[in-house]
Tab-separated table of C-alpha atoms in Angstrom:
chain	number	residue	atom	x	y	z
A	1	MET	CA	12.926	-11.996	-5.025
A	2	GLN	CA	13.021	-13.257	-1.544
A	3	SER	CA	9.430	-14.607	-0.400
A	4	THR	CA	9.566	-12.566	2.119
A	5	TRP	CA	9.785	-9.276	-0.268
A	6	LYS	CA	6.731	-11.524	-2.671
A	7	VAL	CA	4.489	-11.100	0.468
A	8	TYR	CA	5.116	-7.222	1.180
A	9	VAL	CA	3.974	-6.987	-2.494
A	10	LEU	CA	0.684	-8.603	-1.364
A	11	ALA	CA	0.755	-6.592	1.950
A	12	LEU	CA	0.888	-3.583	-0.359
A	13	ILE	CA	-1.953	-4.807	-2.488
A	14	SER	CA	-4.097	-5.848	0.236
A	15	PHE	CA	-3.217	-2.083	1.668
A	16	LEU	CA	-4.748	-0.423	-1.209
A	17	VAL	CA	-7.701	-2.784	-0.859
A	18	GLY	CA	-8.406	-1.825	2.776
A	19	THR	CA	-7.812	1.501	2.001
A	20	SER	CA	-10.468	1.769	-1.178
A	21	GLU	CA	-13.137	0.186	1.279
A	22	TYR	CA	-12.128	2.221	4.434
A	23	ILE	CA	-11.829	5.651	2.745
A	24	ILE	CA	-15.704	6.354	2.534
A	25	SER	CA	-15.991	7.137	6.355
A	26	GLY	CA	-13.115	9.436	6.290
A	27	ILE	CA	-14.291	11.195	2.941
A	28	LEU	CA	-18.143	11.356	3.500
A	29	ASP	CA	-18.591	14.640	3.866
A	30	ARG	CA	-16.980	15.610	1.177
A	31	ILE	CA	-18.436	12.909	-1.150
A	32	ALA	CA	-22.043	14.181	-0.068
A	33	GLU	CA	-21.756	17.806	-0.702
A	34	THR	CA	-20.084	17.413	-4.104
A	35	LEU	CA	-22.317	14.861	-5.355
A	36	GLY	CA	-25.694	17.230	-3.691
A	37	THR	CA	-26.938	14.190	-1.649
A	38	SER	CA	-27.184	13.679	2.087
A	39	VAL	CA	-24.567	12.418	4.518
A	40	ALA	CA	-26.554	9.343	5.571
A	41	ALA	CA	-27.165	8.550	1.516
A	42	ALA	CA	-23.608	8.756	0.976
A	43	GLY	CA	-23.171	6.195	4.011
A	44	GLN	CA	-25.022	3.965	1.385
A	45	LEU	CA	-21.812	3.723	-0.414
A	46	ILE	CA	-20.070	1.463	2.534
A	47	THR	CA	-23.603	-0.818	2.215
A	48	VAL	CA	-23.504	-1.872	-1.234
A	49	PHE	CA	-19.579	-2.254	-1.437
A	50	SER	CA	-20.020	-4.622	2.092
A	51	LEU	CA	-22.719	-6.290	0.251
A	52	ALA	CA	-21.380	-6.934	-2.738
A	53	TYR	CA	-17.757	-8.087	-1.122
A	54	ALA	CA	-20.119	-10.574	1.507
A	55	VAL	CA	-22.384	-12.253	-1.642
A	56	GLY	CA	-19.994	-12.049	-4.721
A	57	THR	CA	-16.721	-13.186	-3.061
A	58	PRO	CA	-17.649	-16.549	-2.263
A	59	ILE	CA	-19.316	-17.406	-5.183
A	60	LEU	CA	-16.669	-15.683	-7.205
A	61	MET	CA	-14.039	-17.823	-5.454
A	62	ALA	CA	-15.737	-20.861	-5.729
A	63	LEU	CA	-16.302	-20.391	-9.792
A	64	THR	CA	-12.275	-19.677	-10.022
A	65	ALA	CA	-11.260	-22.189	-7.671
A	66	LYS	CA	-9.081	-23.918	-10.487
A	67	MET	CA	-7.396	-20.988	-12.166
A	68	ASP	CA	-3.846	-20.401	-11.833
A	69	ARG	CA	-3.423	-17.959	-8.545
A	70	ARG	CA	-0.774	-15.341	-10.613
A	71	LYS	CA	-3.584	-15.407	-13.427
A	72	LEU	CA	-6.472	-14.664	-11.045
A	73	LEU	CA	-4.767	-12.151	-8.592
A	74	LEU	CA	-4.102	-9.818	-12.080
A	75	TYR	CA	-7.394	-10.267	-13.226
A	76	SER	CA	-9.002	-9.347	-10.108
A	77	LEU	CA	-7.020	-6.786	-9.668
A	78	GLY	CA	-7.291	-5.629	-13.422
A	79	LEU	CA	-11.043	-5.447	-12.303
A	80	PHE	CA	-10.564	-3.418	-8.988
A	81	ILE	CA	-8.136	-1.116	-11.021
A	82	ALA	CA	-10.509	-0.520	-13.560
A	83	ALA	CA	-13.553	0.286	-10.924
A	84	ASN	CA	-11.158	2.781	-9.919
A	85	LEU	CA	-11.253	4.658	-12.811
A	86	LEU	CA	-14.557	4.717	-13.026
A	87	THR	CA	-15.330	6.149	-9.737
A	88	PHE	CA	-12.153	9.025	-10.790
A	89	ILE	CA	-14.459	9.378	-14.410
A	90	LEU	CA	-18.055	8.767	-14.087
A	91	PRO	CA	-20.086	11.519	-12.720
A	92	GLY	CA	-23.374	11.167	-10.266
A	93	PHE	CA	-24.213	9.200	-7.487
A	94	GLY	CA	-25.841	6.412	-9.281
A	95	LEU	CA	-22.538	5.551	-11.478
A	96	PHE	CA	-20.412	6.104	-8.319
A	97	ILE	CA	-22.738	3.061	-6.584
A	98	ALA	CA	-22.451	1.080	-9.776
A	99	ALA	CA	-18.459	1.091	-9.780
A	100	ARG	CA	-18.454	0.279	-6.023
A	101	ILE	CA	-20.304	-2.553	-6.178
A	102	ILE	CA	-17.640	-3.625	-9.360
A	103	MET	CA	-14.783	-2.577	-6.498
A	104	ALA	CA	-16.287	-4.868	-4.310
A	105	LEU	CA	-16.005	-7.626	-6.467
A	106	GLY	CA	-12.553	-7.344	-7.560
A	107	ALA	CA	-11.533	-6.369	-4.226
A	108	GLY	CA	-12.580	-9.474	-2.402
A	109	MET	CA	-11.371	-11.663	-4.900
A	110	VAL	CA	-7.702	-9.794	-4.519
A	111	ILE	CA	-7.517	-10.330	-0.904
A	112	VAL	CA	-8.662	-13.871	-0.610
A	113	THR	CA	-6.343	-14.782	-3.130
A	114	ALA	CA	-3.662	-12.948	-1.687
A	115	LEU	CA	-3.936	-14.388	1.383
A	116	SER	CA	-3.514	-18.181	-0.250
A	117	ILE	CA	-0.779	-17.001	-2.555
A	118	ALA	CA	0.954	-15.673	0.797
A	119	ALA	CA	0.594	-19.050	1.791
A	120	LYS	CA	1.734	-20.737	-1.017
A	121	ILE	CA	4.757	-18.843	-1.451
A	122	ALA	CA	5.648	-18.587	2.598
A	123	PRO	CA	9.260	-21.155	3.870
A	124	GLN	CA	7.966	-24.153	5.813
A	125	GLY	CA	6.661	-22.581	9.443
A	126	LYS	CA	6.155	-19.151	8.147
A	127	GLN	CA	2.931	-19.339	6.438
A	128	ALA	CA	0.944	-18.111	9.509
A	129	SER	CA	3.118	-15.071	10.037
A	130	SER	CA	2.810	-14.808	6.162
A	131	ILE	CA	-1.022	-14.552	6.123
A	132	ALA	CA	-0.231	-11.874	8.961
A	133	THR	CA	1.592	-9.450	7.103
A	134	VAL	CA	-0.956	-9.342	4.772
A	135	THR	CA	-3.802	-9.173	6.692
A	136	MET	CA	-1.524	-6.263	8.196
A	137	GLY	CA	-1.508	-4.235	5.033
A	138	PHE	CA	-5.633	-4.092	5.141
A	139	THR	CA	-5.181	-2.840	9.185
A	140	ALA	CA	-2.841	-0.009	7.825
A	141	SER	CA	-4.961	0.938	5.395
A	142	LEU	CA	-6.780	2.073	8.433
A	143	ILE	CA	-3.456	3.602	9.939
A	144	ILE	CA	-2.439	5.607	6.906
A	145	GLY	CA	-4.717	5.456	3.964
A	146	VAL	CA	-7.697	6.660	5.783
A	147	PRO	CA	-5.904	9.881	6.961
A	148	LEU	CA	-3.734	10.271	4.069
A	149	GLY	CA	-6.900	10.263	1.783
A	150	ARG	CA	-8.716	12.586	3.542
A	151	MET	CA	-5.113	14.485	2.756
A	152	VAL	CA	-5.843	13.931	-0.928
A	153	ALA	CA	-9.156	15.042	-0.657
A	154	SER	CA	-8.858	17.832	0.820
A	155	ALA	CA	-5.716	19.450	-1.635
A	156	PHE	CA	-6.815	17.700	-4.970
A	157	GLY	CA	-10.566	16.222	-4.190
A	158	TRP	CA	-11.818	13.268	-2.756
A	159	LYS	CA	-12.005	11.832	-6.673
A	160	ALA	CA	-8.107	12.048	-6.661
A	161	VAL	CA	-8.349	9.339	-3.878
A	162	PHE	CA	-9.256	7.016	-6.516
A	163	LEU	CA	-7.387	7.724	-9.448
A	164	ALA	CA	-4.172	7.503	-7.214
A	165	ILE	CA	-5.267	3.695	-5.977
A	166	ALA	CA	-5.349	2.935	-9.299
A	167	ILE	CA	-2.602	4.393	-10.240
A	168	LEU	CA	-0.886	2.654	-7.486
A	169	GLY	CA	-2.804	-0.788	-8.586
A	170	ILE	CA	-1.281	-0.338	-12.097
A	171	ILE	CA	2.259	-0.196	-10.661
A	172	ALA	CA	1.459	-3.525	-8.314
A	173	MET	CA	-0.113	-5.657	-11.655
A	174	LEU	CA	3.633	-4.878	-12.925
A	175	VAL	CA	5.478	-5.944	-10.074
A	176	ILE	CA	3.114	-9.289	-9.426
A	177	ALA	CA	3.407	-10.388	-12.836
A	178	ALA	CA	7.734	-10.282	-12.607
A	179	VAL	CA	8.045	-11.602	-9.209
A	180	ILE	CA	4.889	-13.780	-8.944
A	181	PRO	CA	4.968	-17.189	-9.798
A	182	ARG	CA	2.462	-18.810	-11.319
A	183	MET	CA	0.681	-21.821	-9.433
A	184	GLN	CA	-2.444	-24.068	-9.245
A	185	GLY	CA	-5.318	-23.572	-7.996
A	186	ASP	CA	-6.852	-25.181	-5.455
A	187	LYS	CA	-9.745	-27.993	-5.368
A	188	PRO	CA	-13.013	-26.309	-5.310
A	189	VAL	CA	-15.032	-26.406	-1.740
A	190	PRO	CA	-18.669	-26.156	-3.182
A	191	LEU	CA	-20.809	-23.633	-1.665
A	192	VAL	CA	-23.119	-25.940	-0.193
A	193	LYS	CA	-20.722	-27.592	1.839
A	194	GLN	CA	-19.449	-24.368	3.208
A	195	LEU	CA	-23.013	-23.072	4.538
A	196	ALA	CA	-23.405	-26.948	6.068
A	197	LEU	CA	-21.309	-25.215	8.828
A	198	LEU	CA	-24.292	-22.886	9.366
A	199	LYS	CA	-25.953	-25.716	10.538
A	200	LYS	CA	-24.316	-26.183	13.539
A	201	PRO	CA	-25.729	-23.748	16.651
A	202	GLN	CA	-22.775	-23.030	17.729
A	203	VAL	CA	-21.106	-21.504	14.857
A	204	LEU	CA	-24.801	-19.637	14.252
A	205	VAL	CA	-24.104	-17.748	17.263
A	206	ALA	CA	-20.094	-17.585	16.924
A	207	LEU	CA	-20.747	-15.413	13.930
A	208	GLY	CA	-23.549	-13.704	15.363
A	209	ILE	CA	-20.754	-12.237	18.042
A	210	THR	CA	-19.016	-11.012	14.439
A	211	PHE	CA	-22.335	-9.672	12.810
A	212	PHE	CA	-23.197	-7.379	16.096
A	213	TRP	CA	-19.851	-6.434	17.200
A	214	LEU	CA	-18.707	-5.311	13.782
A	215	GLY	CA	-22.138	-3.555	12.946
A	216	GLY	CA	-22.405	-1.811	16.140
A	217	TYR	CA	-18.691	-0.378	15.389
A	218	SER	CA	-19.368	0.248	11.651
A	219	LEU	CA	-22.967	1.906	12.733
A	220	ALA	CA	-20.694	4.372	14.014
A	221	TYR	CA	-17.531	4.552	12.322
A	222	THR	CA	-19.592	5.069	8.626
A	223	TYR	CA	-20.344	8.500	9.481
A	224	ILE	CA	-17.272	9.570	12.232
A	225	SER	CA	-16.194	12.424	10.058
A	226	PRO	CA	-19.671	14.013	10.181
A	227	PHE	CA	-19.557	13.362	13.487
A	228	LEU	CA	-16.794	14.631	14.476
A	229	LEU	CA	-17.162	17.971	12.542
A	230	GLU	CA	-20.728	18.768	13.238
A	231	VAL	CA	-21.596	16.980	16.844
A	232	THR	CA	-18.346	17.455	18.755
A	233	HIS	CA	-17.218	20.505	16.219
A	234	LEU	CA	-13.779	19.402	15.517
A	235	ASN	CA	-11.565	21.554	13.676
A	236	GLU	CA	-11.402	20.364	10.024
A	237	SER	CA	-7.995	20.811	10.065
A	238	LEU	CA	-7.797	18.330	12.926
A	239	ILE	CA	-9.665	15.434	10.891
A	240	SER	CA	-6.512	13.743	9.450
A	241	ALA	CA	-4.946	13.749	12.566
A	242	ALA	CA	-8.255	12.066	14.585
A	243	LEU	CA	-8.277	8.871	11.780
A	244	LEU	CA	-4.615	8.459	11.768
A	245	VAL	CA	-4.578	8.364	15.848
A	246	PHE	CA	-7.713	5.777	15.833
A	247	GLY	CA	-5.871	3.693	12.648
A	248	ILE	CA	-2.743	3.445	15.093
A	249	ALA	CA	-4.967	2.263	17.965
A	250	SER	CA	-6.515	-0.442	15.862
A	251	LEU	CA	-3.150	-1.588	15.790
A	252	ILE	CA	-1.880	-1.603	19.064
A	253	GLY	CA	-5.433	-3.033	19.728
A	254	SER	CA	-5.427	-6.209	17.579
A	255	LYS	CA	-1.817	-6.913	18.679
A	256	VAL	CA	-3.278	-7.010	22.520
A	257	GLY	CA	-5.845	-8.701	21.726
A	258	GLY	CA	-4.565	-11.341	19.790
A	259	TYR	CA	-1.726	-11.622	23.003
A	260	SER	CA	-4.529	-11.905	25.521
A	261	ALA	CA	-6.416	-14.456	23.628
A	262	ASP	CA	-3.541	-16.802	24.474
A	263	LYS	CA	-2.758	-15.488	27.855
A	264	ARG	CA	-6.001	-14.803	29.298
A	265	GLY	CA	-8.819	-17.178	26.772
A	266	ILE	CA	-11.399	-16.051	24.377
A	267	ILE	CA	-14.332	-15.569	25.904
A	268	PHE	CA	-12.110	-13.018	28.220
A	269	THR	CA	-10.983	-11.051	26.038
A	270	LEU	CA	-13.642	-10.693	24.071
A	271	VAL	CA	-15.676	-10.027	26.661
A	272	SER	CA	-13.687	-7.427	28.335
A	273	GLY	CA	-13.058	-5.286	24.898
A	274	MET	CA	-16.490	-5.135	24.132
A	275	ILE	CA	-17.291	-3.709	27.095
A	276	LEU	CA	-14.387	-0.902	26.693
A	277	HIS	CA	-16.371	-0.862	23.307
A	278	VAL	CA	-19.718	0.008	24.694
A	279	ILE	CA	-18.315	2.294	27.188
A	280	SER	CA	-16.210	4.461	25.149
A	281	LEU	CA	-18.961	4.929	22.410
A	282	ILE	CA	-21.292	5.990	25.379
A	283	LEU	CA	-18.160	8.566	26.096
A	284	LEU	CA	-17.996	9.784	22.947
A	285	SER	CA	-21.826	11.356	23.049
A	286	PHE	CA	-20.547	13.389	26.244
A	287	ALA	CA	-17.191	14.417	24.856
A	288	GLY	CA	-17.971	17.821	24.028
A	289	GLN	CA	-15.809	20.203	22.148
A	290	SER	CA	-12.497	19.294	24.192
A	291	VAL	CA	-10.216	18.093	21.658
A	292	ILE	CA	-7.953	16.305	24.559
A	293	ALA	CA	-11.270	13.794	25.612
A	294	ILE	CA	-12.141	13.378	22.242
A	295	PHE	CA	-8.795	12.230	20.821
A	296	ALA	CA	-8.457	10.044	23.834
A	297	ILE	CA	-12.117	8.247	24.063
A	298	LEU	CA	-11.049	7.964	19.820
A	299	ILE	CA	-7.706	5.810	21.047
A	300	LEU	CA	-10.120	3.668	23.640
A	301	TRP	CA	-12.654	3.002	20.891
A	302	SER	CA	-10.401	1.803	18.352
A	303	PHE	CA	-8.166	0.676	20.680
A	304	ALA	CA	-11.192	-2.140	22.555
A	305	ALA	CA	-12.836	-3.071	18.856
A	306	TRP	CA	-10.033	-4.123	17.113
A	307	SER	CA	-8.908	-5.860	19.935
A	308	SER	CA	-12.094	-8.928	18.907
A	309	GLY	CA	-10.601	-9.160	15.848
A	310	PRO	CA	-8.341	-11.878	16.298
A	311	THR	CA	-9.593	-12.759	19.086
A	312	GLN	CA	-13.116	-13.600	17.030
A	313	GLN	CA	-10.820	-15.606	14.376
A	314	PHE	CA	-9.181	-17.660	16.960
A	315	ASN	CA	-12.604	-18.128	18.261
A	316	LEU	CA	-14.263	-19.589	15.539
A	317	VAL	CA	-10.993	-21.400	14.175
A	318	SER	CA	-10.807	-23.197	17.796
A	319	LEU	CA	-14.757	-23.834	17.045
A	320	VAL	CA	-14.356	-25.693	13.967
A	321	PRO	CA	-10.826	-26.512	13.942
A	322	GLU	CA	-10.746	-29.295	10.920
A	323	SER	CA	-13.167	-26.844	8.867
A	324	SER	CA	-10.633	-23.421	9.653
A	325	GLY	CA	-10.413	-22.332	6.314
A	326	VAL	CA	-14.061	-22.482	5.520
A	327	MET	CA	-14.813	-21.161	9.151
A	328	LEU	CA	-12.493	-18.067	8.107
A	329	SER	CA	-14.086	-17.660	5.189
A	330	LEU	CA	-17.491	-17.373	6.246
A	331	ASN	CA	-16.180	-14.706	9.186
A	332	GLN	CA	-14.988	-12.854	6.329
A	333	SER	CA	-18.639	-12.920	4.612
A	334	THR	CA	-20.211	-12.108	7.790
A	335	MET	CA	-17.682	-9.248	8.687
A	336	GLN	CA	-18.750	-7.429	5.169
A	337	LEU	CA	-22.492	-8.277	5.510
A	338	SER	CA	-22.072	-6.684	9.193
A	339	MET	CA	-20.642	-3.691	7.668
A	340	ALA	CA	-23.199	-3.046	5.061
A	341	VAL	CA	-25.983	-3.735	7.422
A	342	GLY	CA	-24.156	-1.152	9.813
A	343	ALA	CA	-23.873	1.423	7.027
A	344	ALA	CA	-27.226	0.981	5.800
A	345	VAL	CA	-28.663	1.555	9.896
A	346	GLY	CA	-26.754	4.239	10.142
A	347	GLY	CA	-28.229	6.081	7.699
A	348	LEU	CA	-31.763	5.425	8.791
A	349	ILE	CA	-30.451	7.037	12.460
A	350	VAL	CA	-29.068	9.596	11.000
A	351	ASN	CA	-32.121	10.235	8.075
A	352	ARG	CA	-34.865	9.908	11.400
A	353	VAL	CA	-32.779	10.323	14.943
A	354	SER	CA	-30.274	12.174	14.630
A	355	LEU	CA	-26.214	12.297	14.163
A	356	ALA	CA	-25.761	12.418	17.633
A	357	SER	CA	-27.461	8.938	18.873
A	358	ILE	CA	-25.172	6.910	16.516
A	359	THR	CA	-22.772	5.958	18.907
A	360	TRP	CA	-25.584	4.706	21.543
A	361	PHE	CA	-26.893	2.620	18.527
A	362	GLY	CA	-23.584	1.251	18.019
A	363	ALA	CA	-23.418	0.591	21.402
A	364	LEU	CA	-26.584	-1.673	21.245
A	365	GLY	CA	-25.409	-3.677	18.955
A	366	VAL	CA	-21.945	-4.459	20.695
A	367	LEU	CA	-23.969	-4.734	23.827
A	368	ILE	CA	-25.651	-7.787	21.808
A	369	ALA	CA	-22.234	-9.249	21.007
A	370	ILE	CA	-21.238	-9.369	24.561
A	371	ILE	CA	-24.891	-11.412	25.302
A	372	ALA	CA	-23.610	-13.657	22.013
A	373	ALA	CA	-20.485	-13.884	23.521
A	374	PHE	CA	-21.813	-15.514	27.429
A	375	ALA	CA	-24.382	-17.251	25.675
A	376	LEU	CA	-21.515	-18.877	23.403
A	377	SER	CA	-19.465	-19.360	26.436
A	378	GLY	CA	-22.435	-21.023	28.139
A	379	MET	CA	-23.081	-23.444	25.561
A	380	ALA	CA	-18.972	-24.674	25.386
A	381	SER	CA	-19.706	-25.759	29.137
A	382	ARG	CA	-22.694	-27.689	28.142
A	383	HIS	CA	-20.842	-29.445	25.510
A	384	SER	CA	-18.096	-29.851	27.160
A	385	ALA	CA	-20.290	-31.635	30.575
A	386	VAL	CA	-22.360	-33.954	27.970
A	387	GLN	CA	-18.328	-35.258	26.677
A	388	ALA	CA	-17.478	-36.009	30.234
A	389	ASP	CA	-20.795	-37.749	31.248
């Protein structure tokens, strides 16, 4: 099998992992209803997943750094599959949370290992595009996985979604065992060395942009299904379509964001995208029950939010180019941590304020990220001025 097709196999695995993470937002109302818990409590399933992913992945990857990459991918995927099967089999909210933690640990190792393998099996000069293909699999879970998962949940119950992911995962394991070659692990980078970068003020501010941008996004997106159903009164039959449109806009936004960062610069692209992000979240509160307005604002929100993704990754790599791998790893952990906090804070807001207010609080988080972006730009200008002197 050519290396290109092997990379697409890795992208499929990335798609399954992304679907398992994002699908909760698409079926949150159904989970809450079936398990007899509140929407806010069900939203914490995203919190525990993201928190376990953020904390567990760098530790587990450091411990398994020397392991054969194919073997590590198979073991990690096996753990991920087992967690999905446990979700399908086990009853009750508490056991579901335990399964989500196991799922997150497996998912984190699967994604990092898949990206590593993609870079190693790619032809010379195509490593970056191979990594981008695997990343696109993760993005595609928003476009296809979440709305498709909503449809499966409507037809067969929400637990069937996790059974389907497990079955596809088993098939993927068989394909990996057959086509992915054995390859040596990497020289381990101690966690202490990774965390040493956090002593740099510019790195901390840059990671702060990630935290508040994605935290504000996650705060609102976690509760998007109940928000559309209860606040905008969107018809149940249109929810899957709304999620599909949202996913497509995220892909376009990601592409445009990368292009704009190259042509117009990082800060311009970050700030303009996040300003549109804030505007779209506020507009969603005034959409009323107009289907056209709701869909148009969802498109704007997703486009604006995900235009910041590749731009922010480029921003972090540009800050410390000699430690680009470590910076991307720290950014991945920060992203998952921000999603955990966003979902947790969103749950408190839904409980103590109102479901309708989550877009306003989400907008506040993104606004803080805009301030951080301006602060980073100022720090970079002062640093350049000092070097010039």
